[in-house]
PDB file of C-alpha atoms in Angstrom:
ATOM      1  CA  MET A   1     115.700  55.282  84.953  1.00  0.00           C
ATOM      2  CA  LYS A   2     119.130  55.482  83.380  1.00  0.00           C
ATOM      3  CA  LEU A   3     121.924  53.332  84.672  1.00  0.00           C
ATOM      4  CA  ASN A   4     124.221  55.198  87.080  1.00  0.00           C
ATOM      5  CA  SER A   5     122.063  58.312  87.212  1.00  0.00           C
ATOM      6  CA  ILE A   6     122.346  60.512  90.273  1.00  0.00           C
ATOM      7  CA  GLU A   7     119.012  60.981  91.985  1.00  0.00           C
ATOM      8  CA  GLU A   8     119.915  62.855  95.137  1.00  0.00           C
ATOM      9  CA  ILE A   9     122.938  64.250  96.922  1.00  0.00           C
ATOM     10  CA  VAL A  10     122.819  64.874 100.661  1.00  0.00           C
ATOM     11  CA  PHE A  11     125.410  66.880 102.580  1.00  0.00           C
ATOM     12  CA  HIS A  12     125.660  66.420 106.324  1.00  0.00           C
ATOM     13  CA  ILE A  13     127.352  69.518 107.705  1.00  0.00           C
ATOM     14  CA  SER A  14     128.759  69.740 111.213  1.00  0.00           C
ATOM     15  CA  ASP A  15     128.957  72.923 113.268  1.00  0.00           C
ATOM     16  CA  ASP A  16     132.731  73.142 112.862  1.00  0.00           C
ATOM     17  CA  MET A  17     132.662  72.552 109.105  1.00  0.00           C
ATOM     18  CA  ASP A  18     135.122  74.488 106.945  1.00  0.00           C
ATOM     19  CA  TYR A  19     132.710  76.004 104.427  1.00  0.00           C
ATOM     20  CA  ASN A  20     135.502  77.050 102.062  1.00  0.00           C
ATOM     21  CA  ALA A  21     136.676  73.446 101.812  1.00  0.00           C
ATOM     22  CA  LEU A  22     133.101  72.283 101.257  1.00  0.00           C
ATOM     23  CA  SER A  23     132.620  74.908  98.557  1.00  0.00           C
ATOM     24  CA  ASP A  24     135.809  73.777  96.800  1.00  0.00           C
ATOM     25  CA  LYS A  25     134.660  70.141  96.888  1.00  0.00           C
ATOM     26  CA  ILE A  26     131.214  70.999  95.526  1.00  0.00           C
ATOM     27  CA  ASN A  27     132.743  73.131  92.762  1.00  0.00           C
ATOM     28  CA  GLY A  28     135.111  70.288  91.868  1.00  0.00           C
ATOM     29  CA  PHE A  29     132.192  67.858  91.805  1.00  0.00           C
ATOM     30  CA  HIS A  30     130.296  70.104  89.386  1.00  0.00           C
ATOM     31  CA  VAL A  31     133.333  70.504  87.140  1.00  0.00           C
ATOM     32  CA  ASN A  32     133.818  66.726  87.007  1.00  0.00           C
ATOM     33  CA  LEU A  33     130.139  66.183  86.277  1.00  0.00           C
ATOM     34  CA  ILE A  34     130.153  68.702  83.420  1.00  0.00           C
ATOM     35  CA  GLU A  35     133.362  67.216  81.985  1.00  0.00           C
ATOM     36  CA  GLN A  36     131.878  63.708  82.033  1.00  0.00           C
ATOM     37  CA  LYS A  37     128.655  64.862  80.386  1.00  0.00           C
ATOM     38  CA  LEU A  38     130.519  66.719  77.647  1.00  0.00           C
ATOM     39  CA  ARG A  39     132.910  63.821  77.002  1.00  0.00           C
ATOM     40  CA  SER A  40     130.038  61.362  76.671  1.00  0.00           C
ATOM     41  CA  SER A  41     127.968  63.656  74.448  1.00  0.00           C
ATOM     42  CA  ASP A  42     127.850  63.682  70.673  1.00  0.00           C
ATOM     43  CA  TYR A  43     128.371  67.460  70.586  1.00  0.00           C
ATOM     44  CA  SER A  44     130.943  68.969  68.277  1.00  0.00           C
ATOM     45  CA  MET A  45     133.830  70.916  69.807  1.00  0.00           C
ATOM     46  CA  GLU A  46     132.061  74.180  68.919  1.00  0.00           C
ATOM     47  CA  GLU A  47     128.887  73.019  70.690  1.00  0.00           C
ATOM     48  CA  LYS A  48     130.868  71.984  73.760  1.00  0.00           C
ATOM     49  CA  VAL A  49     132.512  75.412  73.889  1.00  0.00           C
ATOM     50  CA  ALA A  50     129.066  77.021  73.571  1.00  0.00           C
ATOM     51  CA  VAL A  51     127.793  74.947  76.522  1.00  0.00           C
ATOM     52  CA  VAL A  52     130.737  75.986  78.701  1.00  0.00           C
ATOM     53  CA  ASN A  53     130.315  79.629  77.664  1.00  0.00           C
ATOM     54  CA  GLN A  54     126.608  79.514  78.526  1.00  0.00           C
ATOM     55  CA  ILE A  55     127.357  78.030  81.952  1.00  0.00           C
ATOM     56  CA  SER A  56     129.932  80.758  82.552  1.00  0.00           C
ATOM     57  CA  GLN A  57     127.497  83.498  81.519  1.00  0.00           C
ATOM     58  CA  GLN A  58     124.770  82.124  83.782  1.00  0.00           C
ATOM     59  CA  LEU A  59     127.155  81.979  86.740  1.00  0.00           C
ATOM     60  CA  LYS A  60     128.219  85.590  86.149  1.00  0.00           C
ATOM     61  CA  ILE A  61     124.576  86.712  86.005  1.00  0.00           C
ATOM     62  CA  ARG A  62     123.779  84.883  89.232  1.00  0.00           C
ATOM     63  CA  GLU A  63     126.820  86.429  90.895  1.00  0.00           C
ATOM     64  CA  ARG A  64     125.823  89.946  89.786  1.00  0.00           C
ATOM     65  CA  ASN A  65     122.295  89.369  91.099  1.00  0.00           C
ATOM     66  CA  GLY A  66     123.656  88.267  94.473  1.00  0.00           C
ATOM     67  CA  ILE A  67     122.364  84.712  94.142  1.00  0.00           C
ATOM     68  CA  ILE A  68     125.880  83.318  94.488  1.00  0.00           C
ATOM     69  CA  SER A  69     129.050  84.866  95.814  1.00  0.00           C
TER      70      SER A  69
END
């Protein structure tokens, strides 16, 4: 196992949870995770842009298919 690798994330949600706030926090977490991975990679700037573009395309496809909103 790699040092500092995330194995599992658990969210405990209460009945009165603000889902918009939770969504914003999860989105921010993903952005930070992607930024860290790209900064620590040996990819060129062009490869990093390609990774971000691919993520964006996949999110748009999932949104069109109703998987995410």
